[in-house]
Amino acid sequence: MNNPVRKIMFTTLMISILLVAQAVHAAPVPDFTMPLLDGKSVALKDFRGKPVLINFFHSK
């Protein structure tokens, strides 16, 4: 691997570690419910006490 690629990978890794460390000390979020693609819904309270990552992805 060349040097610029290593720098980018290292920077990405460090940012990821910092974001995870920050999330450990984050304040609790209010409960909400979201619809799933199959029409069902999921509530955030169902995952209380577990780490949750919500990815809002948009494709055009």
PDB file of C-alpha atoms in Angstrom:
ATOM      1  CA  MET A   1       0.000   0.000   0.000  1.00  0.00           C
ATOM      2  CA  ASN A   2       1.260   3.427  -0.784  1.00  0.00           C
ATOM      3  CA  ASN A   3       1.582   6.172   1.783  1.00  0.00           C
ATOM      4  CA  PRO A   4      -1.545   8.283   0.936  1.00  0.00           C
ATOM      5  CA  VAL A   5      -3.794   5.223   1.152  1.00  0.00           C
ATOM      6  CA  ARG A   6      -2.339   4.321   4.545  1.00  0.00           C
ATOM      7  CA  LYS A   7      -2.929   7.839   5.819  1.00  0.00           C
ATOM      8  CA  ILE A   8      -6.555   7.751   4.685  1.00  0.00           C
ATOM      9  CA  MET A   9      -7.133   4.337   6.255  1.00  0.00           C
ATOM     10  CA  PHE A  10      -5.465   5.384   9.509  1.00  0.00           C
ATOM     11  CA  THR A  11      -7.475   8.620   9.655  1.00  0.00           C
ATOM     12  CA  THR A  12     -10.724   6.745   9.005  1.00  0.00           C
ATOM     13  CA  LEU A  13      -9.895   4.238  11.733  1.00  0.00           C
ATOM     14  CA  MET A  14      -9.090   6.973  14.254  1.00  0.00           C
ATOM     15  CA  ILE A  15     -12.294   8.880  13.481  1.00  0.00           C
ATOM     16  CA  SER A  16     -14.305   5.671  13.902  1.00  0.00           C
ATOM     17  CA  ILE A  17     -12.685   4.951  17.262  1.00  0.00           C
ATOM     18  CA  LEU A  18     -13.353   8.498  18.460  1.00  0.00           C
ATOM     19  CA  LEU A  19     -17.000   8.322  17.391  1.00  0.00           C
ATOM     20  CA  VAL A  20     -17.502   5.044  19.249  1.00  0.00           C
ATOM     21  CA  ALA A  21     -15.818   6.451  22.348  1.00  0.00           C
ATOM     22  CA  GLN A  22     -18.060   9.508  22.202  1.00  0.00           C
ATOM     23  CA  ALA A  23     -21.173   7.363  21.788  1.00  0.00           C
ATOM     24  CA  VAL A  24     -20.364   5.486  24.998  1.00  0.00           C
ATOM     25  CA  HIS A  25     -20.914   8.699  26.957  1.00  0.00           C
ATOM     26  CA  ALA A  26     -23.853   9.982  24.902  1.00  0.00           C
ATOM     27  CA  ALA A  27     -27.123  11.001  26.511  1.00  0.00           C
ATOM     28  CA  PRO A  28     -30.134   8.710  26.056  1.00  0.00           C
ATOM     29  CA  VAL A  29     -32.317   9.520  23.080  1.00  0.00           C
ATOM     30  CA  PRO A  30     -36.103   9.817  23.228  1.00  0.00           C
ATOM     31  CA  ASP A  31     -38.087   6.767  22.194  1.00  0.00           C
ATOM     32  CA  PHE A  32     -39.477   6.676  18.661  1.00  0.00           C
ATOM     33  CA  THR A  33     -40.930   4.158  16.239  1.00  0.00           C
ATOM     34  CA  MET A  34     -39.889   3.692  12.616  1.00  0.00           C
ATOM     35  CA  PRO A  35     -41.557   1.756   9.787  1.00  0.00           C
ATOM     36  CA  LEU A  36     -39.631  -1.093   8.188  1.00  0.00           C
ATOM     37  CA  LEU A  37     -39.589  -1.947   4.492  1.00  0.00           C
ATOM     38  CA  ASP A  38     -41.953  -4.894   5.038  1.00  0.00           C
ATOM     39  CA  GLY A  39     -44.624  -2.637   6.581  1.00  0.00           C
ATOM     40  CA  LYS A  40     -43.943  -3.602  10.190  1.00  0.00           C
ATOM     41  CA  SER A  41     -42.540  -1.117  12.673  1.00  0.00           C
ATOM     42  CA  VAL A  42     -39.726  -1.160  15.181  1.00  0.00           C
ATOM     43  CA  ALA A  43     -39.426   0.893  18.368  1.00  0.00           C
ATOM     44  CA  LEU A  44     -36.164   2.134  19.783  1.00  0.00           C
ATOM     45  CA  LYS A  45     -37.253   0.983  23.255  1.00  0.00           C
ATOM     46  CA  ASP A  46     -36.969  -2.625  22.014  1.00  0.00           C
ATOM     47  CA  PHE A  47     -33.188  -2.165  21.994  1.00  0.00           C
ATOM     48  CA  ARG A  48     -32.794  -0.429  25.361  1.00  0.00           C
ATOM     49  CA  GLY A  49     -29.417  -1.189  26.914  1.00  0.00           C
ATOM     50  CA  LYS A  50     -27.892  -2.235  23.591  1.00  0.00           C
ATOM     51  CA  PRO A  51     -25.809  -0.117  21.230  1.00  0.00           C
ATOM     52  CA  VAL A  52     -27.862   0.933  18.202  1.00  0.00           C
ATOM     53  CA  LEU A  53     -26.692   2.292  14.866  1.00  0.00           C
ATOM     54  CA  ILE A  54     -29.349   3.774  12.603  1.00  0.00           C
ATOM     55  CA  ASN A  55     -28.280   4.392   9.035  1.00  0.00           C
ATOM     56  CA  PHE A  56     -30.529   6.642   6.958  1.00  0.00           C
ATOM     57  CA  PHE A  57     -29.538   5.673   3.420  1.00  0.00           C
ATOM     58  CA  HIS A  58     -30.965   7.253   0.313  1.00  0.00           C
ATOM     59  CA  SER A  59     -30.593   6.002  -3.220  1.00  0.00           C
ATOM     60  CA  LYS A  60     -31.804   7.825  -6.257  1.00  0.00           C
TER      61      LYS A  60
END
